[in-house]
């Protein structure tokens, strides 16, 4: 291939690339260059406490030759792959297997933000929007407050990135004339659910349902075609579930076994309802301060209510609606649906500030499953960005000659700016008000200037390309200025440096678990480190590791009885809750049963917590010879927390009645064999009489027990743990984790994947086989 041919092909390729992509990439590089360069890492909140631990632990398990099904290091054991937010089966996350996890998290964040922006550009283009409109929409969505303020919530951003692509695929499915399979829609739905945030995925599906229904009707499709569109949607959804069954089935099983199986409590579900005063932040995002500046003072936190899309895009979305009312604008554009989506998500997002969400929570399924109603405002942000695209398109097409509009806007904006300066000098109102007013006024002046350039371009051809570039630059600068600092970053040393304090604790614990009471964890997290008003909670973030704040203890080789996660096994959560309410002497007994060797305490006069070591009583496995049978979990829980119960003398077993066995004549000898397989626990047991081996790990569906290689019944012991009967003598007891939900789901996923490939291949063969010679292109004569 000659250089000239290479040059021509490269030129043809780049001529087909939308220049809007270059704008998005440039803006993203400005925002995230320290993260992309590897000099800073994202860390604040969940990346450090959840996402990094999950992926690093899974990586270590995989590299040791095992499947990351179980995490033995948190909360006396918990499912790892089944935890949807670990997103271990989400293909982009496989990048973390070859890159350092802390750096890879930032790279994935940047990639998903860019994917969200490109998706919005492509959707806008599909709807007939030109360069200006689709660039504005892509920037507004990619850099919106909703995504930027939640940048550290990696699963939300990964899931939202698929929203415009799913709607684009839904639009294609509506326009599809034959067949019931919509391949792009199936793939996009599956990938979004695998991305890890099911709340966002469910909201997206509801938005998609409304979109496809409205578009099918608005296009005046025949009734049969409308019905076929609905079949495509549900077929794509079902196939997406089957393709991701290896993740979905274990996650559903985990949900049923978790503390939230009965749904979220109403007080918890309504947490982070959108505060009505935050509607002002659509115009002035920092009206109530900003945690990046250390001065946020509004209701709840900043990021859950962040909906800013830029002042110019907001203005353009308003002009799009006004233009449609005046019967101007793009004819084939879903104005009505987007307006309905705006109104519906605005009402639902306010949660407990209106009676609507409360009614739905009590009477409509799925509304009681999720927290933070404000997250449904993703529909509002999506609708505003698309309307901004339509507004920008109408603005670009409009033929204006009067300069009165930009002049009036400039005067008003200047007055607002001067008013903000005056308010700042008087210091009679909150300090965040004047600055946010000054910024909004300045943006208004710049918008008026771009508007004036647009009008002047009709008489001065040299301005034809300048004013759209100025508009795009203004949107980018506005959002970059607002987003600056909303992604807290730190030195990679936080993840990679050794922690001498942790090494000392690990040596003293000698394999037993560490426990931090809930009141101390809450105080350290929300009063010391991860504050709502500022991202600069502490001067040295290594303190988080020195405190071994859940879930960071594993970084120092320490197992923790804590598990900082929204989903944990239900019995584990109930046992921890019971231990927290007991007097100290009784709590120590329960903690010893949980293999806790040290517990954090916070003396009243101290400035920070300290560790109290509980002695040599902790053990992960032990033997007893007597059992008390309980008929139901409630009775078992009551028996375990009874002060008279001694777990080293008897075991509480379900389900049954009465007692079995007698006190051991001599203490059984029990020893755990070391293993790097988290799905296997092997114990050497030597009993002088028949008894029970108790393992202080959470009992969970999928665990089975083997005695000398023969499967034996696994007993629910001491309310939350596992036990097996052991006859007198020396034996090897194995606990193996092999959930049917994963193996069955994996078979379904692989089978469906192969079946879809076969169907697609057969379709291509059939299509080529039905092609007649007349269909072949004619060969031109020389």
Short mmCIF file of N, CA and C in Angstrom, two decimals, residues 312 395 445-455 467-468 470-472 474:
data_model
loop_
_atom_site.label_atom_id
_atom_site.label_comp_id
_atom_site.label_asym_id
_atom_site.label_seq_id
_atom_site.Cartn_x
_atom_site.Cartn_y
_atom_site.Cartn_z
N UNK A 312 -26.28 28.70 28.71
CA UNK A 312 -26.67 28.79 27.31
C UNK A 312 -27.52 27.59 26.89
N UNK A 395 -31.94 28.18 16.48
CA UNK A 395 -31.15 29.42 16.55
C UNK A 395 -30.26 29.56 15.33
N UNK A 445 -24.03 38.21 29.82
CA UNK A 445 -23.37 39.18 28.92
C UNK A 445 -22.70 38.47 27.76
N UNK A 446 -22.01 37.37 28.05
CA UNK A 446 -21.33 36.61 26.99
C UNK A 446 -22.32 35.98 26.02
N UNK A 447 -23.46 35.52 26.54
CA UNK A 447 -24.50 34.97 25.65
C UNK A 447 -25.01 36.07 24.73
N UNK A 448 -25.22 37.27 25.28
CA UNK A 448 -25.67 38.39 24.46
C UNK A 448 -24.65 38.72 23.38
N UNK A 449 -23.37 38.61 23.72
CA UNK A 449 -22.31 38.89 22.74
C UNK A 449 -22.33 37.86 21.61
N UNK A 450 -22.49 36.58 21.95
CA UNK A 450 -22.56 35.55 20.91
C UNK A 450 -23.80 35.76 20.04
N UNK A 451 -24.89 36.13 20.66
CA UNK A 451 -26.12 36.41 19.92
C UNK A 451 -25.89 37.56 18.93
N UNK A 452 -25.22 38.57 19.40
CA UNK A 452 -24.92 39.71 18.52
C UNK A 452 -24.03 39.28 17.35
N UNK A 453 -23.02 38.43 17.63
CA UNK A 453 -22.17 37.92 16.56
C UNK A 453 -22.98 37.13 15.54
N UNK A 454 -23.95 36.40 16.03
CA UNK A 454 -24.79 35.60 15.14
C UNK A 454 -25.58 36.51 14.20
N UNK A 455 -26.14 37.59 14.73
CA UNK A 455 -26.91 38.52 13.89
C UNK A 455 -25.98 39.24 12.91
N UNK A 467 -19.27 32.68 15.14
CA UNK A 467 -20.26 32.71 16.22
C UNK A 467 -20.65 31.31 16.71
N UNK A 468 -20.77 30.27 15.85
CA UNK A 468 -21.03 28.93 16.41
C UNK A 468 -19.86 28.44 17.27
N UNK A 470 -17.86 30.34 18.96
CA UNK A 470 -17.94 31.09 20.21
C UNK A 470 -19.01 30.52 21.14
N UNK A 471 -20.14 30.10 20.55
CA UNK A 471 -21.20 29.50 21.36
C UNK A 471 -20.74 28.20 22.01
N UNK A 472 -20.09 27.35 21.22
CA UNK A 472 -19.58 26.08 21.74
C UNK A 472 -18.53 26.34 22.82
N UNK A 474 -18.26 28.91 24.74
CA UNK A 474 -18.92 29.44 25.94
C UNK A 474 -19.54 28.33 26.76
#
